[in-house]
PDB file of N, CA and C in Angstrom:
ATOM      1  N   MET A   1     107.173  48.030 147.337  1.00 96.00           N
ATOM      2  CA  MET A   1     105.931  48.442 146.712  1.00 96.00           C
ATOM      3  C   MET A   1     106.186  49.706 145.916  1.00 96.00           C
ATOM      4  N   THR A   2     105.405  49.871 144.877  1.00 97.00           N
ATOM      5  CA  THR A   2     105.538  51.024 143.997  1.00 97.00           C
ATOM      6  C   THR A   2     104.160  51.606 143.706  1.00 97.00           C
ATOM      7  N   LYS A   3     104.090  52.938 143.739  1.00 98.00           N
ATOM      8  CA  LYS A   3     102.858  53.620 143.358  1.00 98.00           C
ATOM      9  C   LYS A   3     102.972  53.985 141.884  1.00 98.00           C
ATOM     10  N   VAL A   4     102.006  53.540 141.103  1.00 98.00           N
ATOM     11  CA  VAL A   4     101.942  53.842 139.679  1.00 98.00           C
ATOM     12  C   VAL A   4     100.855  54.893 139.483  1.00 98.00           C
ATOM     13  N   GLU A   5     101.233  56.026 138.910  1.00 98.00           N
ATOM     14  CA  GLU A   5     100.281  57.083 138.587  1.00 98.00           C
ATOM     15  C   GLU A   5     100.318  57.265 137.073  1.00 98.00           C
ATOM     16  N   ALA A   6      99.201  57.040 136.426  1.00 98.00           N
ATOM     17  CA  ALA A   6      99.122  57.183 134.975  1.00 98.00           C
ATOM     18  C   ALA A   6      98.097  58.243 134.630  1.00 98.00           C
ATOM     19  N   ILE A   7      98.504  59.213 133.834  1.00 97.00           N
ATOM     20  CA  ILE A   7      97.595  60.239 133.339  1.00 97.00           C
ATOM     21  C   ILE A   7      97.373  59.932 131.865  1.00 97.00           C
ATOM     22  N   ILE A   8      96.118  59.643 131.516  1.00 97.00           N
ATOM     23  CA  ILE A   8      95.805  59.163 130.171  1.00 97.00           C
ATOM     24  C   ILE A   8      94.605  59.913 129.598  1.00 97.00           C
ATOM     25  N   GLN A   9      94.327  59.671 128.317  1.00 95.00           N
ATOM     26  CA  GLN A   9      93.144  60.233 127.689  1.00 95.00           C
ATOM     27  C   GLN A   9      91.898  59.537 128.229  1.00 95.00           C
ATOM     28  N   VAL A  10      90.818  60.282 128.351  1.00 96.00           N
ATOM     29  CA  VAL A  10      89.564  59.762 128.894  1.00 96.00           C
ATOM     30  C   VAL A  10      89.078  58.552 128.095  1.00 96.00           C
ATOM     31  N   SER A  11      89.227  58.592 126.788  1.00 96.00           N
ATOM     32  CA  SER A  11      88.722  57.517 125.937  1.00 96.00           C
ATOM     33  C   SER A  11      89.483  56.202 126.112  1.00 96.00           C
ATOM     34  N   LYS A  12      90.638  56.236 126.744  1.00 97.00           N
ATOM     35  CA  LYS A  12      91.463  55.037 126.908  1.00 97.00           C
ATOM     36  C   LYS A  12      91.257  54.354 128.265  1.00 97.00           C
ATOM     37  N   LEU A  13      90.403  54.906 129.126  1.00 98.00           N
ATOM     38  CA  LEU A  13      90.247  54.396 130.489  1.00 98.00           C
ATOM     39  C   LEU A  13      89.829  52.930 130.533  1.00 98.00           C
ATOM     40  N   GLU A  14      88.789  52.554 129.811  1.00 97.00           N
ATOM     41  CA  GLU A  14      88.295  51.173 129.889  1.00 97.00           C
ATOM     42  C   GLU A  14      89.347  50.171 129.427  1.00 97.00           C
ATOM     43  N   GLY A  15      90.074  50.504 128.374  1.00 97.00           N
ATOM     44  CA  GLY A  15      91.129  49.622 127.881  1.00 97.00           C
ATOM     45  C   GLY A  15      92.248  49.452 128.886  1.00 97.00           C
ATOM     46  N   VAL A  16      92.635  50.539 129.544  1.00 98.00           N
ATOM     47  CA  VAL A  16      93.700  50.471 130.543  1.00 98.00           C
ATOM     48  C   VAL A  16      93.237  49.661 131.756  1.00 98.00           C
ATOM     49  N   LYS A  17      92.005  49.907 132.215  1.00 97.00           N
ATOM     50  CA  LYS A  17      91.486  49.132 133.347  1.00 97.00           C
ATOM     51  C   LYS A  17      91.474  47.641 133.029  1.00 97.00           C
ATOM     52  N   SER A  18      91.006  47.275 131.843  1.00 97.00           N
ATOM     53  CA  SER A  18      90.970  45.870 131.439  1.00 97.00           C
ATOM     54  C   SER A  18      92.362  45.268 131.399  1.00 97.00           C
ATOM     55  N   SER A  19      93.315  46.004 130.863  1.00 97.00           N
ATOM     56  CA  SER A  19      94.688  45.517 130.787  1.00 97.00           C
ATOM     57  C   SER A  19      95.286  45.298 132.176  1.00 97.00           C
ATOM     58  N   LEU A  20      95.004  46.197 133.100  1.00 97.00           N
ATOM     59  CA  LEU A  20      95.507  46.038 134.458  1.00 97.00           C
ATOM     60  C   LEU A  20      94.849  44.851 135.160  1.00 97.00           C
ATOM     61  N   HIS A  21      93.556  44.663 134.949  1.00 97.00           N
ATOM     62  CA  HIS A  21      92.865  43.515 135.538  1.00 97.00           C
ATOM     63  C   HIS A  21      93.437  42.206 135.024  1.00 97.00           C
ATOM     64  N   GLU A  22      93.788  42.147 133.751  1.00 97.00           N
ATOM     65  CA  GLU A  22      94.336  40.933 133.152  1.00 97.00           C
ATOM     66  C   GLU A  22      95.648  40.495 133.789  1.00 97.00           C
ATOM     67  N   ILE A  23      96.447  41.449 134.284  1.00 96.00           N
ATOM     68  CA  ILE A  23      97.719  41.070 134.910  1.00 96.00           C
ATOM     69  C   ILE A  23      97.599  40.950 136.427  1.00 96.00           C
ATOM     70  N   GLY A  24      96.389  41.087 136.950  1.00 95.00           N
ATOM     71  CA  GLY A  24      96.163  40.859 138.373  1.00 95.00           C
ATOM     72  C   GLY A  24      96.093  42.093 139.242  1.00 95.00           C
ATOM     73  N   ILE A  25      96.022  43.261 138.652  1.00 95.00           N
ATOM     74  CA  ILE A  25      95.896  44.497 139.434  1.00 95.00           C
ATOM     75  C   ILE A  25      94.430  44.889 139.448  1.00 95.00           C
ATOM     76  N   GLU A  26      93.818  44.802 140.626  1.00 89.00           N
ATOM     77  CA  GLU A  26      92.395  45.090 140.741  1.00 89.00           C
ATOM     78  C   GLU A  26      92.117  46.372 141.505  1.00 89.00           C
ATOM     79  N   GLY A  27      92.948  46.684 142.483  1.00 93.00           N
ATOM     80  CA  GLY A  27      92.732  47.882 143.285  1.00 93.00           C
ATOM     81  C   GLY A  27      93.362  49.099 142.642  1.00 93.00           C
ATOM     82  N   MET A  28      92.555  50.096 142.374  1.00 97.00           N
ATOM     83  CA  MET A  28      93.055  51.338 141.789  1.00 97.00           C
ATOM     84  C   MET A  28      92.109  52.470 142.119  1.00 97.00           C
ATOM     85  N   THR A  29      92.613  53.673 142.012  1.00 98.00           N
ATOM     86  CA  THR A  29      91.815  54.875 142.187  1.00 98.00           C
ATOM     87  C   THR A  29      91.816  55.621 140.859  1.00 98.00           C
ATOM     88  N   VAL A  30      90.647  56.055 140.418  1.00 98.00           N
ATOM     89  CA  VAL A  30      90.521  56.771 139.154  1.00 98.00           C
ATOM     90  C   VAL A  30      89.973  58.170 139.457  1.00 98.00           C
ATOM     91  N   LEU A  31      90.683  59.180 138.976  1.00 98.00           N
ATOM     92  CA  LEU A  31      90.310  60.568 139.219  1.00 98.00           C
ATOM     93  C   LEU A  31      90.158  61.305 137.895  1.00 98.00           C
ATOM     94  N   GLU A  32      89.185  62.200 137.823  1.00 97.00           N
ATOM     95  CA  GLU A  32      89.084  63.083 136.671  1.00 97.00           C
ATOM     96  C   GLU A  32      90.090  64.211 136.860  1.00 97.00           C
ATOM     97  N   ALA A  33      90.788  64.548 135.793  1.00 95.00           N
ATOM     98  CA  ALA A  33      91.813  65.589 135.876  1.00 95.00           C
ATOM     99  C   ALA A  33      91.721  66.490 134.656  1.00 95.00           C
ATOM    100  N   ARG A  34      92.351  67.643 134.753  1.00 91.00           N
ATOM    101  CA  ARG A  34      92.445  68.557 133.620  1.00 91.00           C
ATOM    102  C   ARG A  34      93.885  69.054 133.575  1.00 91.00           C
ATOM    103  N   GLY A  35      94.408  69.174 132.375  1.00 86.00           N
ATOM    104  CA  GLY A  35      95.771  69.661 132.243  1.00 86.00           C
ATOM    105  C   GLY A  35      96.224  69.620 130.804  1.00 86.00           C
ATOM    106  N   HIS A  36      97.494  69.946 130.612  1.00 80.00           N
ATOM    107  CA  HIS A  36      98.066  69.855 129.273  1.00 80.00           C
ATOM    108  C   HIS A  36      99.560  69.658 129.402  1.00 80.00           C
ATOM    109  N   GLY A  37     100.115  69.094 128.379  1.00 80.00           N
ATOM    110  CA  GLY A  37     101.555  68.935 128.263  1.00 80.00           C
ATOM    111  C   GLY A  37     102.009  69.705 127.046  1.00 80.00           C
ATOM    112  N   ARG A  38     102.660  68.989 126.154  1.00 75.00           N
ATOM    113  CA  ARG A  38     103.175  69.636 124.950  1.00 75.00           C
ATOM    114  C   ARG A  38     102.088  70.105 123.993  1.00 75.00           C
ATOM    115  N   GLN A  39     100.910  69.472 124.047  1.00 70.00           N
ATOM    116  CA  GLN A  39      99.881  69.858 123.072  1.00 70.00           C
ATOM    117  C   GLN A  39      99.298  71.233 123.361  1.00 70.00           C
ATOM    118  N   LYS A  40      99.438  71.765 124.541  1.00 69.00           N
ATOM    119  CA  LYS A  40      99.066  73.127 124.914  1.00 69.00           C
ATOM    120  C   LYS A  40      97.618  73.492 124.638  1.00 69.00           C
ATOM    121  N   GLY A  41      96.734  72.537 124.547  1.00 66.00           N
ATOM    122  CA  GLY A  41      95.327  72.839 124.318  1.00 66.00           C
ATOM    123  C   GLY A  41      95.029  73.058 122.843  1.00 66.00           C
ATOM    124  N   HIS A  42      93.854  73.596 122.585  1.00 66.00           N
ATOM    125  CA  HIS A  42      93.438  73.844 121.213  1.00 66.00           C
ATOM    126  C   HIS A  42      92.421  74.987 121.189  1.00 66.00           C
ATOM    127  N   THR A  43      92.140  75.462 119.984  1.00 73.00           N
ATOM    128  CA  THR A  43      91.194  76.562 119.799  1.00 73.00           C
ATOM    129  C   THR A  43      89.879  76.001 119.289  1.00 73.00           C
ATOM    130  N   GLU A  44      88.761  76.503 119.831  1.00 72.00           N
ATOM    131  CA  GLU A  44      87.431  76.088 119.393  1.00 72.00           C
ATOM    132  C   GLU A  44      86.581  77.335 119.130  1.00 72.00           C
ATOM    133  N   PHE A  45      85.486  77.122 118.411  1.00 78.00           N
ATOM    134  CA  PHE A  45      84.520  78.195 118.176  1.00 78.00           C
ATOM    135  C   PHE A  45      83.216  77.826 118.865  1.00 78.00           C
ATOM    136  N   TYR A  46      82.607  78.796 119.556  1.00 76.00           N
ATOM    137  CA  TYR A  46      81.318  78.613 120.201  1.00 76.00           C
ATOM    138  C   TYR A  46      80.494  79.851 119.937  1.00 76.00           C
ATOM    139  N   ARG A  47      79.359  79.663 119.266  1.00 79.00           N
ATOM    140  CA  ARG A  47      78.474  80.784 118.904  1.00 79.00           C
ATOM    141  C   ARG A  47      79.228  81.891 118.167  1.00 79.00           C
ATOM    142  N   GLY A  48      80.098  81.463 117.262  1.00 80.00           N
ATOM    143  CA  GLY A  48      80.812  82.419 116.441  1.00 80.00           C
ATOM    144  C   GLY A  48      82.007  83.086 117.081  1.00 80.00           C
ATOM    145  N   ARG A  49      82.301  82.734 118.314  1.00 82.00           N
ATOM    146  CA  ARG A  49      83.442  83.342 118.993  1.00 82.00           C
ATOM    147  C   ARG A  49      84.518  82.288 119.193  1.00 82.00           C
ATOM    148  N   GLU A  50      85.735  82.680 119.010  1.00 78.00           N
ATOM    149  CA  GLU A  50      86.874  81.778 119.176  1.00 78.00           C
ATOM    150  C   GLU A  50      87.354  81.834 120.627  1.00 78.00           C
ATOM    151  N   TYR A  51      87.661  80.658 121.189  1.00 72.00           N
ATOM    152  CA  TYR A  51      88.250  80.630 122.522  1.00 72.00           C
ATOM    153  C   TYR A  51      89.233  79.473 122.600  1.00 72.00           C
ATOM    154  N   THR A  52      90.152  79.569 123.526  1.00 75.00           N
ATOM    155  CA  THR A  52      91.209  78.573 123.682  1.00 75.00           C
ATOM    156  C   THR A  52      90.893  77.658 124.854  1.00 75.00           C
ATOM    157  N   VAL A  53      90.967  76.366 124.601  1.00 74.00           N
ATOM    158  CA  VAL A  53      90.827  75.363 125.657  1.00 74.00           C
ATOM    159  C   VAL A  53      92.241  74.916 125.989  1.00 74.00           C
ATOM    160  N   ASP A  54      92.773  75.381 127.125  1.00 77.00           N
ATOM    161  CA  ASP A  54      94.158  75.043 127.452  1.00 77.00           C
ATOM    162  C   ASP A  54      94.284  73.980 128.535  1.00 77.00           C
ATOM    163  N   LEU A  55      93.215  73.645 129.208  1.00 83.00           N
ATOM    164  CA  LEU A  55      93.229  72.545 130.175  1.00 83.00           C
ATOM    165  C   LEU A  55      92.311  71.454 129.636  1.00 83.00           C
ATOM    166  N   LEU A  56      92.913  70.411 129.127  1.00 86.00           N
ATOM    167  CA  LEU A  56      92.166  69.336 128.477  1.00 86.00           C
ATOM    168  C   LEU A  56      91.751  68.281 129.491  1.00 86.00           C
ATOM    169  N   PRO A  57      90.606  67.639 129.295  1.00 91.00           N
ATOM    170  CA  PRO A  57      90.180  66.587 130.219  1.00 91.00           C
ATOM    171  C   PRO A  57      91.087  65.363 130.099  1.00 91.00           C
ATOM    172  N   LYS A  58      91.482  64.840 131.241  1.00 94.00           N
ATOM    173  CA  LYS A  58      92.320  63.639 131.335  1.00 94.00           C
ATOM    174  C   LYS A  58      91.773  62.770 132.456  1.00 94.00           C
ATOM    175  N   VAL A  59      92.332  61.582 132.590  1.00 98.00           N
ATOM    176  CA  VAL A  59      92.008  60.683 133.690  1.00 98.00           C
ATOM    177  C   VAL A  59      93.314  60.297 134.362  1.00 98.00           C
ATOM    178  N   LYS A  60      93.316  60.292 135.681  1.00 98.00           N
ATOM    179  CA  LYS A  60      94.489  59.872 136.445  1.00 98.00           C
ATOM    180  C   LYS A  60      94.152  58.572 137.163  1.00 98.00           C
ATOM    181  N   ILE A  61      94.969  57.551 136.927  1.00 98.00           N
ATOM    182  CA  ILE A  61      94.803  56.255 137.583  1.00 98.00           C
ATOM    183  C   ILE A  61      95.948  56.090 138.563  1.00 98.00           C
ATOM    184  N   GLU A  62      95.629  55.735 139.806  1.00 98.00           N
ATOM    185  CA  GLU A  62      96.650  55.489 140.820  1.00 98.00           C
ATOM    186  C   GLU A  62      96.483  54.081 141.355  1.00 98.00           C
ATOM    187  N   ALA A  63      97.606  53.372 141.521  1.00 97.00           N
ATOM    188  CA  ALA A  63      97.582  52.031 142.100  1.00 97.00           C
ATOM    189  C   ALA A  63      98.908  51.787 142.797  1.00 97.00           C
ATOM    190  N   VAL A  64      98.859  51.194 143.976  1.00 97.00           N
ATOM    191  CA  VAL A  64     100.068  50.757 144.667  1.00 97.00           C
ATOM    192  C   VAL A  64     100.155  49.252 144.466  1.00 97.00           C
ATOM    193  N   ILE A  65     101.281  48.806 143.908  1.00 97.00           N
ATOM    194  CA  ILE A  65     101.399  47.404 143.508  1.00 97.00           C
ATOM    195  C   ILE A  65     102.719  46.823 144.004  1.00 97.00           C
ATOM    196  N   PRO A  66     102.800  45.490 144.082  1.00 96.00           N
ATOM    197  CA  PRO A  66     104.081  44.853 144.435  1.00 96.00           C
ATOM    198  C   PRO A  66     105.128  45.147 143.366  1.00 96.00           C
ATOM    199  N   ASP A  67     106.382  45.239 143.766  1.00 96.00           N
ATOM    200  CA  ASP A  67     107.457  45.564 142.834  1.00 96.00           C
ATOM    201  C   ASP A  67     107.541  44.572 141.674  1.00 96.00           C
ATOM    202  N   ALA A  68     107.147  43.328 141.908  1.00 96.00           N
ATOM    203  CA  ALA A  68     107.226  42.303 140.866  1.00 96.00           C
ATOM    204  C   ALA A  68     106.298  42.587 139.686  1.00 96.00           C
ATOM    205  N   LEU A  69     105.266  43.386 139.896  1.00 96.00           N
ATOM    206  CA  LEU A  69     104.295  43.671 138.835  1.00 96.00           C
ATOM    207  C   LEU A  69     104.521  45.002 138.119  1.00 96.00           C
ATOM    208  N   VAL A  70     105.534  45.754 138.521  1.00 97.00           N
ATOM    209  CA  VAL A  70     105.701  47.105 137.983  1.00 97.00           C
ATOM    210  C   VAL A  70     105.920  47.088 136.475  1.00 97.00           C
ATOM    211  N   ASP A  71     106.838  46.271 135.992  1.00 98.00           N
ATOM    212  CA  ASP A  71     107.110  46.251 134.550  1.00 98.00           C
ATOM    213  C   ASP A  71     105.887  45.814 133.754  1.00 98.00           C
ATOM    214  N   LYS A  72     105.155  44.825 134.266  1.00 97.00           N
ATOM    215  CA  LYS A  72     103.933  44.375 133.590  1.00 97.00           C
ATOM    216  C   LYS A  72     102.882  45.477 133.577  1.00 97.00           C
ATOM    217  N   ALA A  73     102.769  46.218 134.686  1.00 98.00           N
ATOM    218  CA  ALA A  73     101.784  47.299 134.771  1.00 98.00           C
ATOM    219  C   ALA A  73     102.113  48.413 133.795  1.00 98.00           C
ATOM    220  N   VAL A  74     103.382  48.787 133.703  1.00 98.00           N
ATOM    221  CA  VAL A  74     103.786  49.840 132.769  1.00 98.00           C
ATOM    222  C   VAL A  74     103.507  49.393 131.338  1.00 98.00           C
ATOM    223  N   ALA A  75     103.828  48.145 131.021  1.00 98.00           N
ATOM    224  CA  ALA A  75     103.569  47.629 129.673  1.00 98.00           C
ATOM    225  C   ALA A  75     102.073  47.588 129.379  1.00 98.00           C
ATOM    226  N   ALA A  76     101.262  47.232 130.379  1.00 98.00           N
ATOM    227  CA  ALA A  76      99.808  47.170 130.189  1.00 98.00           C
ATOM    228  C   ALA A  76      99.233  48.553 129.919  1.00 98.00           C
ATOM    229  N   VAL A  77      99.675  49.545 130.682  1.00 98.00           N
ATOM    230  CA  VAL A  77      99.158  50.905 130.501  1.00 98.00           C
ATOM    231  C   VAL A  77      99.601  51.475 129.160  1.00 98.00           C
ATOM    232  N   THR A  78     100.879  51.344 128.853  1.00 98.00           N
ATOM    233  CA  THR A  78     101.351  51.907 127.590  1.00 98.00           C
ATOM    234  C   THR A  78     100.706  51.208 126.399  1.00 98.00           C
ATOM    235  N   GLY A  79     100.532  49.903 126.482  1.00 97.00           N
ATOM    236  CA  GLY A  79      99.912  49.173 125.384  1.00 97.00           C
ATOM    237  C   GLY A  79      98.470  49.574 125.143  1.00 97.00           C
ATOM    238  N   ALA A  80      97.728  49.827 126.232  1.00 97.00           N
ATOM    239  CA  ALA A  80      96.314  50.167 126.103  1.00 97.00           C
ATOM    240  C   ALA A  80      96.072  51.652 125.840  1.00 97.00           C
ATOM    241  N   ALA A  81      96.993  52.516 126.267  1.00 97.00           N
ATOM    242  CA  ALA A  81      96.758  53.961 126.174  1.00 97.00           C
ATOM    243  C   ALA A  81      97.447  54.616 124.982  1.00 97.00           C
ATOM    244  N   ARG A  82      98.362  53.923 124.342  1.00 97.00           N
ATOM    245  CA  ARG A  82      99.157  54.552 123.276  1.00 97.00           C
ATOM    246  C   ARG A  82      98.379  54.659 121.975  1.00 97.00           C
ATOM    247  N   SER A  83      98.338  55.872 121.443  1.00 94.00           N
ATOM    248  CA  SER A  83      97.785  56.086 120.105  1.00 94.00           C
ATOM    249  C   SER A  83      98.891  56.515 119.148  1.00 94.00           C
ATOM    250  N   GLY A  84     100.036  56.887 119.718  1.00 92.00           N
ATOM    251  CA  GLY A  84     101.154  57.348 118.905  1.00 92.00           C
ATOM    252  C   GLY A  84     101.106  58.836 118.608  1.00 92.00           C
ATOM    253  N   LYS A  85     100.130  59.529 119.175  1.00 89.00           N
ATOM    254  CA  LYS A  85      99.985  60.958 118.940  1.00 89.00           C
ATOM    255  C   LYS A  85     100.282  61.721 120.222  1.00 89.00           C
ATOM    256  N   ILE A  86     100.550  62.999 120.064  1.00 86.00           N
ATOM    257  CA  ILE A  86     100.820  63.840 121.219  1.00 86.00           C
ATOM    258  C   ILE A  86      99.586  63.861 122.134  1.00 86.00           C
ATOM    259  N   GLY A  87      99.821  63.838 123.445  1.00 86.00           N
ATOM    260  CA  GLY A  87      98.715  63.858 124.396  1.00 86.00           C
ATOM    261  C   GLY A  87      98.322  62.496 124.919  1.00 86.00           C
ATOM    262  N   ASP A  88      99.097  61.436 124.615  1.00 92.00           N
ATOM    263  CA  ASP A  88      98.778  60.097 125.116  1.00 92.00           C
ATOM    264  C   ASP A  88      98.873  60.008 126.636  1.00 92.00           C
ATOM    265  N   GLY A  89      99.765  60.781 127.250  1.00 94.00           N
ATOM    266  CA  GLY A  89      99.837  60.801 128.706  1.00 94.00           C
ATOM    267  C   GLY A  89     101.212  60.481 129.243  1.00 94.00           C
ATOM    268  N   LYS A  90     101.269  60.251 130.556  1.00 96.00           N
ATOM    269  CA  LYS A  90     102.513  59.969 131.262  1.00 96.00           C
ATOM    270  C   LYS A  90     102.253  58.920 132.336  1.00 96.00           C
ATOM    271  N   ILE A  91     103.325  58.225 132.727  1.00 98.00           N
ATOM    272  CA  ILE A  91     103.286  57.295 133.857  1.00 98.00           C
ATOM    273  C   ILE A  91     104.384  57.730 134.823  1.00 98.00           C
ATOM    274  N   PHE A  92     104.028  57.840 136.103  1.00 98.00           N
ATOM    275  CA  PHE A  92     104.987  58.193 137.143  1.00 98.00           C
ATOM    276  C   PHE A  92     105.067  57.034 138.127  1.00 98.00           C
ATOM    277  N   LEU A  93     106.287  56.687 138.544  1.00 98.00           N
ATOM    278  CA  LEU A  93     106.509  55.598 139.494  1.00 98.00           C
ATOM    279  C   LEU A  93     107.172  56.162 140.746  1.00 98.00           C
ATOM    280  N   SER A  94     106.639  55.799 141.918  1.00 98.00           N
ATOM    281  CA  SER A  94     107.184  56.263 143.200  1.00 98.00           C
ATOM    282  C   SER A  94     107.308  55.084 144.154  1.00 98.00           C
ATOM    283  N   ARG A  95     108.356  55.082 144.935  1.00 98.00           N
ATOM    284  CA  ARG A  95     108.528  54.047 145.953  1.00 98.00           C
ATOM    285  C   ARG A  95     107.575  54.303 147.124  1.00 98.00           C
ATOM    286  N   ILE A  96     106.998  53.232 147.649  1.00 97.00           N
ATOM    287  CA  ILE A  96     106.119  53.309 148.816  1.00 97.00           C
ATOM    288  C   ILE A  96     106.770  52.493 149.927  1.00 97.00           C
ATOM    289  N   ASP A  97     106.977  53.116 151.081  1.00 96.00           N
ATOM    290  CA  ASP A  97     107.642  52.435 152.194  1.00 96.00           C
ATOM    291  C   ASP A  97     106.726  51.459 152.914  1.00 96.00           C
ATOM    292  N   ASP A  98     105.474  51.824 153.087  1.00 96.00           N
ATOM    293  CA  ASP A  98     104.574  50.969 153.849  1.00 96.00           C
ATOM    294  C   ASP A  98     103.132  51.278 153.460  1.00 96.00           C
ATOM    295  N   ALA A  99     102.266  50.332 153.735  1.00 95.00           N
ATOM    296  CA  ALA A  99     100.830  50.511 153.544  1.00 95.00           C
ATOM    297  C   ALA A  99     100.128  49.816 154.700  1.00 95.00           C
ATOM    298  N   VAL A 100      98.992  50.347 155.120  1.00 96.00           N
ATOM    299  CA  VAL A 100      98.238  49.778 156.234  1.00 96.00           C
ATOM    300  C   VAL A 100      96.788  49.641 155.811  1.00 96.00           C
ATOM    301  N   ARG A 101      96.248  48.425 155.943  1.00 95.00           N
ATOM    302  CA  ARG A 101      94.813  48.231 155.691  1.00 95.00           C
ATOM    303  C   ARG A 101      94.083  48.633 156.965  1.00 95.00           C
ATOM    304  N   ILE A 102      93.174  49.558 156.867  1.00 96.00           N
ATOM    305  CA  ILE A 102      92.478  50.101 158.030  1.00 96.00           C
ATOM    306  C   ILE A 102      91.625  49.041 158.713  1.00 96.00           C
ATOM    307  N   ARG A 103      90.979  48.199 157.929  1.00 95.00           N
ATOM    308  CA  ARG A 103      90.049  47.206 158.483  1.00 95.00           C
ATOM    309  C   ARG A 103      90.695  46.281 159.514  1.00 95.00           C
ATOM    310  N   ASN A 104      91.915  45.786 159.225  1.00 96.00           N
ATOM    311  CA  ASN A 104      92.493  44.785 160.132  1.00 96.00           C
ATOM    312  C   ASN A 104      93.975  45.000 160.435  1.00 96.00           C
ATOM    313  N   ASP A 105      94.511  46.150 160.124  1.00 95.00           N
ATOM    314  CA  ASP A 105      95.906  46.506 160.409  1.00 95.00           C
ATOM    315  C   ASP A 105      96.939  45.680 159.646  1.00 95.00           C
ATOM    316  N   ASP A 106      96.568  45.032 158.527  1.00 95.00           N
ATOM    317  CA  ASP A 106      97.569  44.380 157.694  1.00 95.00           C
ATOM    318  C   ASP A 106      98.537  45.443 157.216  1.00 95.00           C
ATOM    319  N   ARG A 107      99.818  45.045 157.095  1.00 96.00           N
ATOM    320  CA  ARG A 107     100.847  46.008 156.672  1.00 96.00           C
ATOM    321  C   ARG A 107     101.614  45.492 155.465  1.00 96.00           C
ATOM    322  N   GLY A 108     102.242  46.420 154.757  1.00 94.00           N
ATOM    323  CA  GLY A 108     103.069  46.075 153.615  1.00 94.00           C
ATOM    324  C   GLY A 108     102.248  45.533 152.451  1.00 94.00           C
ATOM    325  N   GLU A 109     102.821  44.570 151.716  1.00 92.00           N
ATOM    326  CA  GLU A 109     102.128  44.009 150.551  1.00 92.00           C
ATOM    327  C   GLU A 109     100.852  43.262 150.945  1.00 92.00           C
ATOM    328  N   ASN A 110     100.766  42.787 152.182  1.00 93.00           N
ATOM    329  CA  ASN A 110      99.531  42.131 152.640  1.00 93.00           C
ATOM    330  C   ASN A 110      98.362  43.105 152.661  1.00 93.00           C
ATOM    331  N   ALA A 111      98.652  44.392 152.802  1.00 93.00           N
ATOM    332  CA  ALA A 111      97.591  45.414 152.849  1.00 93.00           C
ATOM    333  C   ALA A 111      97.055  45.748 151.451  1.00 93.00           C
ATOM    334  N   LEU A 112      97.792  45.339 150.421  1.00 90.00           N
ATOM    335  CA  LEU A 112      97.355  45.659 149.069  1.00 90.00           C
ATOM    336  C   LEU A 112      96.224  44.745 148.684  1.00 90.00           C
TER     337      LEU A 112
END
């Protein structure tokens, strides 16, 4: 099993969710996040005063999936989230040793 963590732009969330559903990934956790990478934020004006926004709003999607779906999941996220501009996001992959469904003690991929 692999945990897929994708940090994407807020506007791309619905497209990424749809793409993941199409390949059979239904269980996921979506979190609101703030941060920056290379784009380092931007400068805005409010009531005539300039200020820097250095933590930009993002969305973090987490899903634990069978290893057989990892390549499809990465392709689905990149295809739906890519604009070709700086700030599109990142995908992190981590190995998961075990999972347990609390309701009935299913373990491993059966718990997904």
